[in-house]
Amino acid sequence: MFVGHFAVAFLLWRLFPQVPLPVILIAVSFPDLLWSILVPAGVETVRINPDSPLQKFVVFEKFPYSHSLVLGSIISLPIGLLIAAILNNPLVVPVFVAGSASHWLLDTVVHLKDLPVLGFDGDRKVGAGLWKRGPLAFVVEYVLYAIVTLFALSGFSLVYALILGGVFHAINLPSFFGANRKNSVKSSNSYAVLALIGFGSFTVIAALVI
Ligand SMILES: [Zn+2]
């Protein structure tokens, strides 16, 4: 999931306006930001299908640090503490950990059964697998994004957020509908870099315009 995560960021910002929006945007992206570093580092592994860009064919073999509920939340804690100390704002800690955990929760809707709960070997893995129905997943993610954003933002911020989410979601279209060509992403490392660019650029643009 991509833009759906950012809707939760807007909601958390509405609930806790004392925490700067960029911090919350980083929090909801944190699992994928961490993942995009751990994959090239060889710590976590993913296998892409060279013949199709569809999300349902991406095999997330191992990502216990970035994408488990318990271990992932524990790892997000020191980052939250560090940002809280820099900003001298203790509220950052629970909001950062909650934002990071919300990423895992939303991912369980779309991922196949590959998301670890605890993050240790032999762990239970979950995922409702909405990605198996790509076009439906495409619609559900944007509708979820739009509804939550409508509730969280207003005025120009709302308009910019809906457009920004629409543009980024449209860029993601091949991963839901497939493509005539083969997968344009050629390796797991480039897939990780694309995730970093995607989450990073959405965060920067949203922080500037919203
Ligand atoms: Zn994720």
PDB file of C-alpha atoms and ligand atoms in Angstrom:
ATOM      1  CA  MET A   1       0.000   0.000   0.000  1.00  0.00           C
ATOM      2  CA  PHE A   2       1.196   3.504  -0.730  1.00  0.00           C
ATOM      3  CA  VAL A   3      -1.092   6.577  -0.651  1.00  0.00           C
ATOM      4  CA  GLY A   4      -3.440   4.952   1.901  1.00  0.00           C
ATOM      5  CA  HIS A   5      -0.734   5.257   4.541  1.00  0.00           C
ATOM      6  CA  PHE A   6      -0.593   9.028   4.108  1.00  0.00           C
ATOM      7  CA  ALA A   7      -4.321   9.420   4.800  1.00  0.00           C
ATOM      8  CA  VAL A   8      -3.618   8.070   8.288  1.00  0.00           C
ATOM      9  CA  ALA A   9      -0.854  10.668   8.613  1.00  0.00           C
ATOM     10  CA  PHE A  10      -3.342  13.460   7.895  1.00  0.00           C
ATOM     11  CA  LEU A  11      -5.748  11.966  10.434  1.00  0.00           C
ATOM     12  CA  LEU A  12      -3.058  11.738  13.121  1.00  0.00           C
ATOM     13  CA  TRP A  13      -2.098  15.352  12.381  1.00  0.00           C
ATOM     14  CA  ARG A  14      -5.715  16.428  12.810  1.00  0.00           C
ATOM     15  CA  LEU A  15      -5.826  14.601  16.168  1.00  0.00           C
ATOM     16  CA  PHE A  16      -2.368  15.772  17.328  1.00  0.00           C
ATOM     17  CA  PRO A  17      -1.674  19.117  15.601  1.00  0.00           C
ATOM     18  CA  GLN A  18       1.162  19.766  18.083  1.00  0.00           C
ATOM     19  CA  VAL A  19       3.246  17.201  16.186  1.00  0.00           C
ATOM     20  CA  PRO A  20       4.653  18.608  12.903  1.00  0.00           C
ATOM     21  CA  LEU A  21       3.163  17.034   9.778  1.00  0.00           C
ATOM     22  CA  PRO A  22       6.568  16.012   8.271  1.00  0.00           C
ATOM     23  CA  VAL A  23       7.281  13.922  11.389  1.00  0.00           C
ATOM     24  CA  ILE A  24       3.956  12.088  11.021  1.00  0.00           C
ATOM     25  CA  LEU A  25       4.507  11.570   7.279  1.00  0.00           C
ATOM     26  CA  ILE A  26       7.851   9.939   8.096  1.00  0.00           C
ATOM     27  CA  ALA A  27       6.195   7.836  10.825  1.00  0.00           C
ATOM     28  CA  VAL A  28       3.588   6.263   8.523  1.00  0.00           C
ATOM     29  CA  SER A  29       6.308   5.682   5.877  1.00  0.00           C
ATOM     30  CA  PHE A  30       8.832   4.360   8.403  1.00  0.00           C
ATOM     31  CA  PRO A  31       8.387   0.604   7.719  1.00  0.00           C
ATOM     32  CA  ASP A  32       8.877   1.088   3.974  1.00  0.00           C
ATOM     33  CA  LEU A  33      11.743   3.577   4.431  1.00  0.00           C
ATOM     34  CA  LEU A  34      13.498   1.059   6.683  1.00  0.00           C
ATOM     35  CA  TRP A  35      12.699  -1.741   4.232  1.00  0.00           C
ATOM     36  CA  SER A  36      14.185   0.231   1.333  1.00  0.00           C
ATOM     37  CA  ILE A  37      17.487   0.340   3.217  1.00  0.00           C
ATOM     38  CA  LEU A  38      17.423  -3.235   4.567  1.00  0.00           C
ATOM     39  CA  VAL A  39      16.773  -4.831   1.150  1.00  0.00           C
ATOM     40  CA  PRO A  40      19.928  -3.468  -0.559  1.00  0.00           C
ATOM     41  CA  ALA A  41      21.786  -4.223   2.684  1.00  0.00           C
ATOM     42  CA  GLY A  42      20.771  -7.884   2.279  1.00  0.00           C
ATOM     43  CA  VAL A  43      19.063  -8.024   5.686  1.00  0.00           C
ATOM     44  CA  GLU A  44      15.538  -8.325   4.276  1.00  0.00           C
ATOM     45  CA  THR A  45      14.678 -10.041   1.014  1.00  0.00           C
ATOM     46  CA  VAL A  46      12.059  -9.603  -1.697  1.00  0.00           C
ATOM     47  CA  ARG A  47      11.612 -11.342  -5.051  1.00  0.00           C
ATOM     48  CA  ILE A  48      10.010  -9.546  -7.970  1.00  0.00           C
ATOM     49  CA  ASN A  49       8.466 -11.166 -11.025  1.00  0.00           C
ATOM     50  CA  PRO A  50      10.338 -10.054 -14.179  1.00  0.00           C
ATOM     51  CA  ASP A  51       7.238 -10.782 -16.278  1.00  0.00           C
ATOM     52  CA  SER A  52       4.693  -8.730 -14.354  1.00  0.00           C
ATOM     53  CA  PRO A  53       4.563  -5.556 -12.260  1.00  0.00           C
ATOM     54  CA  LEU A  54       1.471  -6.803 -10.363  1.00  0.00           C
ATOM     55  CA  GLN A  55       1.784  -6.489  -6.591  1.00  0.00           C
ATOM     56  CA  LYS A  56       0.349  -9.968  -6.065  1.00  0.00           C
ATOM     57  CA  PHE A  57       3.433 -11.459  -7.746  1.00  0.00           C
ATOM     58  CA  VAL A  58       5.902  -9.675  -5.484  1.00  0.00           C
ATOM     59  CA  VAL A  59       7.204 -12.198  -2.947  1.00  0.00           C
ATOM     60  CA  PHE A  60       8.127 -10.547   0.335  1.00  0.00           C
ATOM     61  CA  GLU A  61      10.316 -13.418   1.541  1.00  0.00           C
ATOM     62  CA  LYS A  62      11.692 -11.891   4.696  1.00  0.00           C
ATOM     63  CA  PHE A  63      10.995  -8.500   6.275  1.00  0.00           C
ATOM     64  CA  PRO A  64      10.665  -9.045  10.040  1.00  0.00           C
ATOM     65  CA  TYR A  65      12.374  -5.815  11.089  1.00  0.00           C
ATOM     66  CA  SER A  66      10.470  -3.407   8.880  1.00  0.00           C
ATOM     67  CA  HIS A  67       7.119  -5.163   8.544  1.00  0.00           C
ATOM     68  CA  SER A  68       6.222  -6.936  11.773  1.00  0.00           C
ATOM     69  CA  LEU A  69       3.808  -5.444  14.262  1.00  0.00           C
ATOM     70  CA  VAL A  70       5.786  -6.065  17.448  1.00  0.00           C
ATOM     71  CA  LEU A  71       9.454  -5.937  16.413  1.00  0.00           C
ATOM     72  CA  GLY A  72       8.756  -3.143  13.910  1.00  0.00           C
ATOM     73  CA  SER A  73       7.064  -1.042  16.586  1.00  0.00           C
ATOM     74  CA  ILE A  74       9.949  -1.651  18.993  1.00  0.00           C
ATOM     75  CA  ILE A  75      12.404  -0.469  16.306  1.00  0.00           C
ATOM     76  CA  SER A  76      10.331   2.668  15.622  1.00  0.00           C
ATOM     77  CA  LEU A  77      10.518   3.640  19.320  1.00  0.00           C
ATOM     78  CA  PRO A  78      14.137   4.926  19.427  1.00  0.00           C
ATOM     79  CA  ILE A  79      13.522   6.919  16.231  1.00  0.00           C
ATOM     80  CA  GLY A  80      10.465   8.493  17.852  1.00  0.00           C
ATOM     81  CA  LEU A  81      12.484   9.204  21.003  1.00  0.00           C
ATOM     82  CA  LEU A  82      15.284  10.798  18.969  1.00  0.00           C
ATOM     83  CA  ILE A  83      12.917  13.104  17.033  1.00  0.00           C
ATOM     84  CA  ALA A  84      11.071  13.937  20.278  1.00  0.00           C
ATOM     85  CA  ALA A  85      14.376  14.937  21.886  1.00  0.00           C
ATOM     86  CA  ILE A  86      15.405  17.069  18.888  1.00  0.00           C
ATOM     87  CA  LEU A  87      12.036  18.852  18.806  1.00  0.00           C
ATOM     88  CA  ASN A  88      11.662  18.876  22.583  1.00  0.00           C
ATOM     89  CA  ASN A  89       8.161  17.472  22.125  1.00  0.00           C
ATOM     90  CA  PRO A  90       7.366  14.262  24.073  1.00  0.00           C
ATOM     91  CA  LEU A  91       4.077  13.775  22.205  1.00  0.00           C
ATOM     92  CA  VAL A  92       6.153  12.807  19.157  1.00  0.00           C
ATOM     93  CA  VAL A  93       6.967   9.424  20.760  1.00  0.00           C
ATOM     94  CA  PRO A  94       3.463   7.858  20.897  1.00  0.00           C
ATOM     95  CA  VAL A  95       2.390   9.516  17.636  1.00  0.00           C
ATOM     96  CA  PHE A  96       5.481   8.236  15.804  1.00  0.00           C
ATOM     97  CA  VAL A  97       5.076   4.662  17.081  1.00  0.00           C
ATOM     98  CA  ALA A  98       1.316   4.723  16.320  1.00  0.00           C
ATOM     99  CA  GLY A  99       1.976   6.060  12.806  1.00  0.00           C
ATOM    100  CA  SER A 100       4.513   3.331  12.148  1.00  0.00           C
ATOM    101  CA  ALA A 101       2.178   0.615  13.528  1.00  0.00           C
ATOM    102  CA  SER A 102      -0.666   1.972  11.372  1.00  0.00           C
ATOM    103  CA  HIS A 103       1.473   1.142   8.321  1.00  0.00           C
ATOM    104  CA  TRP A 104       1.532  -2.526   9.335  1.00  0.00           C
ATOM    105  CA  LEU A 105      -2.215  -2.547  10.046  1.00  0.00           C
ATOM    106  CA  LEU A 106      -3.106  -1.085   6.634  1.00  0.00           C
ATOM    107  CA  ASP A 107      -0.624  -3.389   4.885  1.00  0.00           C
ATOM    108  CA  THR A 108      -2.480  -6.408   6.333  1.00  0.00           C
ATOM    109  CA  VAL A 109      -5.480  -5.467   4.158  1.00  0.00           C
ATOM    110  CA  VAL A 110      -3.608  -5.705   0.845  1.00  0.00           C
ATOM    111  CA  HIS A 111      -0.631  -8.025   1.430  1.00  0.00           C
ATOM    112  CA  LEU A 112      -0.782 -11.752   0.858  1.00  0.00           C
ATOM    113  CA  LYS A 113      -0.133 -13.821   3.998  1.00  0.00           C
ATOM    114  CA  ASP A 114       3.436 -12.568   4.443  1.00  0.00           C
ATOM    115  CA  LEU A 115       3.349  -9.981   7.248  1.00  0.00           C
ATOM    116  CA  PRO A 116       4.890 -11.302  10.495  1.00  0.00           C
ATOM    117  CA  VAL A 117       3.118 -10.385  13.738  1.00  0.00           C
ATOM    118  CA  LEU A 118       5.967 -10.710  16.253  1.00  0.00           C
ATOM    119  CA  GLY A 119       8.930 -10.575  13.885  1.00  0.00           C
ATOM    120  CA  PHE A 120      10.741 -13.700  15.039  1.00  0.00           C
ATOM    121  CA  ASP A 121      11.453 -16.990  13.248  1.00  0.00           C
ATOM    122  CA  GLY A 122       8.494 -19.331  12.869  1.00  0.00           C
ATOM    123  CA  ASP A 123       6.149 -16.465  13.514  1.00  0.00           C
ATOM    124  CA  ARG A 124       2.517 -16.266  12.435  1.00  0.00           C
ATOM    125  CA  LYS A 125       2.080 -14.334   9.191  1.00  0.00           C
ATOM    126  CA  VAL A 126      -1.029 -12.421   8.180  1.00  0.00           C
ATOM    127  CA  GLY A 127      -2.522 -10.609   5.195  1.00  0.00           C
ATOM    128  CA  ALA A 128      -6.048 -10.437   3.744  1.00  0.00           C
ATOM    129  CA  GLY A 129      -4.685 -10.423   0.179  1.00  0.00           C
ATOM    130  CA  LEU A 130      -6.694  -7.639  -1.449  1.00  0.00           C
ATOM    131  CA  TRP A 131      -3.833  -7.318  -3.982  1.00  0.00           C
ATOM    132  CA  LYS A 132      -5.086 -10.561  -5.554  1.00  0.00           C
ATOM    133  CA  ARG A 133      -7.935  -8.440  -6.922  1.00  0.00           C
ATOM    134  CA  GLY A 134      -5.852  -5.620  -8.397  1.00  0.00           C
ATOM    135  CA  PRO A 135      -8.552  -3.320  -9.864  1.00  0.00           C
ATOM    136  CA  LEU A 136     -10.622  -3.587  -6.681  1.00  0.00           C
ATOM    137  CA  ALA A 137      -7.537  -2.893  -4.537  1.00  0.00           C
ATOM    138  CA  PHE A 138      -6.830   0.177  -6.696  1.00  0.00           C
ATOM    139  CA  VAL A 139     -10.315   1.606  -6.079  1.00  0.00           C
ATOM    140  CA  VAL A 140     -10.462   0.669  -2.386  1.00  0.00           C
ATOM    141  CA  GLU A 141      -7.102   2.298  -1.610  1.00  0.00           C
ATOM    142  CA  TYR A 142      -7.985   5.634  -3.202  1.00  0.00           C
ATOM    143  CA  VAL A 143     -11.527   5.683  -1.748  1.00  0.00           C
ATOM    144  CA  LEU A 144     -10.040   5.006   1.693  1.00  0.00           C
ATOM    145  CA  TYR A 145      -7.469   7.751   1.107  1.00  0.00           C
ATOM    146  CA  ALA A 146     -10.133  10.237  -0.021  1.00  0.00           C
ATOM    147  CA  ILE A 147     -12.619   9.534   2.795  1.00  0.00           C
ATOM    148  CA  VAL A 148     -10.034   9.734   5.586  1.00  0.00           C
ATOM    149  CA  THR A 149      -8.440  12.832   4.030  1.00  0.00           C
ATOM    150  CA  LEU A 150     -11.852  14.530   3.678  1.00  0.00           C
ATOM    151  CA  PHE A 151     -12.348  13.995   7.374  1.00  0.00           C
ATOM    152  CA  ALA A 152      -8.845  15.123   8.346  1.00  0.00           C
ATOM    153  CA  LEU A 153      -8.163  18.186   6.188  1.00  0.00           C
ATOM    154  CA  SER A 154     -10.036  21.213   4.851  1.00  0.00           C
ATOM    155  CA  GLY A 155      -9.664  24.096   2.377  1.00  0.00           C
ATOM    156  CA  PHE A 156      -6.653  24.183   0.069  1.00  0.00           C
ATOM    157  CA  SER A 157      -4.848  21.523   2.126  1.00  0.00           C
ATOM    158  CA  LEU A 158      -7.672  19.118   1.325  1.00  0.00           C
ATOM    159  CA  VAL A 159      -7.618  19.946  -2.394  1.00  0.00           C
ATOM    160  CA  TYR A 160      -3.834  19.588  -2.618  1.00  0.00           C
ATOM    161  CA  ALA A 161      -3.898  16.310  -0.685  1.00  0.00           C
ATOM    162  CA  LEU A 162      -6.582  14.792  -2.928  1.00  0.00           C
ATOM    163  CA  ILE A 163      -4.680  15.805  -6.089  1.00  0.00           C
ATOM    164  CA  LEU A 164      -1.323  14.644  -4.720  1.00  0.00           C
ATOM    165  CA  GLY A 165      -2.785  11.295  -3.674  1.00  0.00           C
ATOM    166  CA  GLY A 166      -4.477  10.901  -7.057  1.00  0.00           C
ATOM    167  CA  VAL A 167      -1.271  11.593  -8.992  1.00  0.00           C
ATOM    168  CA  PHE A 168       0.862   9.201  -6.934  1.00  0.00           C
ATOM    169  CA  HIS A 169      -1.839   6.529  -7.006  1.00  0.00           C
ATOM    170  CA  ALA A 170      -2.065   6.850 -10.807  1.00  0.00           C
ATOM    171  CA  ILE A 171       1.721   6.405 -11.096  1.00  0.00           C
ATOM    172  CA  ASN A 172       1.194   3.113  -9.249  1.00  0.00           C
ATOM    173  CA  LEU A 173      -1.431   1.940 -11.749  1.00  0.00           C
ATOM    174  CA  PRO A 174       0.650  -0.851 -13.390  1.00  0.00           C
ATOM    175  CA  SER A 175       1.109  -2.577 -10.027  1.00  0.00           C
ATOM    176  CA  PHE A 176      -2.680  -2.988  -9.776  1.00  0.00           C
ATOM    177  CA  PHE A 177      -3.692  -3.546 -13.404  1.00  0.00           C
ATOM    178  CA  GLY A 178      -0.550  -5.071 -14.897  1.00  0.00           C
ATOM    179  CA  ALA A 179       1.065  -3.713 -18.046  1.00  0.00           C
ATOM    180  CA  ASN A 180       1.462  -4.804 -21.630  1.00  0.00           C
ATOM    181  CA  ARG A 181       5.197  -4.661 -21.278  1.00  0.00           C
ATOM    182  CA  LYS A 182       7.175  -6.815 -18.896  1.00  0.00           C
ATOM    183  CA  ASN A 183       7.977  -5.523 -15.447  1.00  0.00           C
ATOM    184  CA  SER A 184       9.968  -2.297 -15.835  1.00  0.00           C
ATOM    185  CA  VAL A 185      11.497  -2.895 -12.416  1.00  0.00           C
ATOM    186  CA  LYS A 186      14.392  -5.278 -12.995  1.00  0.00           C
ATOM    187  CA  SER A 187      15.700  -6.122  -9.531  1.00  0.00           C
ATOM    188  CA  SER A 188      14.724  -6.179  -5.878  1.00  0.00           C
ATOM    189  CA  ASN A 189      17.222  -3.398  -5.214  1.00  0.00           C
ATOM    190  CA  SER A 190      15.655  -1.093  -7.803  1.00  0.00           C
ATOM    191  CA  TYR A 191      12.247  -1.952  -6.341  1.00  0.00           C
ATOM    192  CA  ALA A 192      13.554  -0.843  -2.931  1.00  0.00           C
ATOM    193  CA  VAL A 193      15.013   2.363  -4.382  1.00  0.00           C
ATOM    194  CA  LEU A 194      11.690   3.138  -6.080  1.00  0.00           C
ATOM    195  CA  ALA A 195       9.908   2.719  -2.733  1.00  0.00           C
ATOM    196  CA  LEU A 196      12.386   5.125  -1.141  1.00  0.00           C
ATOM    197  CA  ILE A 197      11.871   7.680  -3.927  1.00  0.00           C
ATOM    198  CA  GLY A 198       8.080   7.242  -3.780  1.00  0.00           C
ATOM    199  CA  PHE A 199       7.668   7.630  -0.033  1.00  0.00           C
ATOM    200  CA  GLY A 200      10.373  10.287   0.142  1.00  0.00           C
ATOM    201  CA  SER A 201       8.958  12.474  -2.626  1.00  0.00           C
ATOM    202  CA  PHE A 202       5.358  12.215  -1.364  1.00  0.00           C
ATOM    203  CA  THR A 203       6.567  13.223   2.103  1.00  0.00           C
ATOM    204  CA  VAL A 204       8.541  16.226   0.827  1.00  0.00           C
ATOM    205  CA  ILE A 205       5.765  17.487  -1.472  1.00  0.00           C
ATOM    206  CA  ALA A 206       2.997  16.932   1.123  1.00  0.00           C
ATOM    207  CA  ALA A 207       5.067  18.699   3.781  1.00  0.00           C
ATOM    208  CA  LEU A 208       5.467  21.676   1.431  1.00  0.00           C
ATOM    209  CA  VAL A 209       1.907  22.091   0.134  1.00  0.00           C
ATOM    210  CA  ILE A 210      -0.360  20.843   2.941  1.00  0.00           C
TER     211      ILE A 210
HETATM  212 ZN    ZN B   1       4.800  -1.499   3.659  1.00  0.00          ZN
END
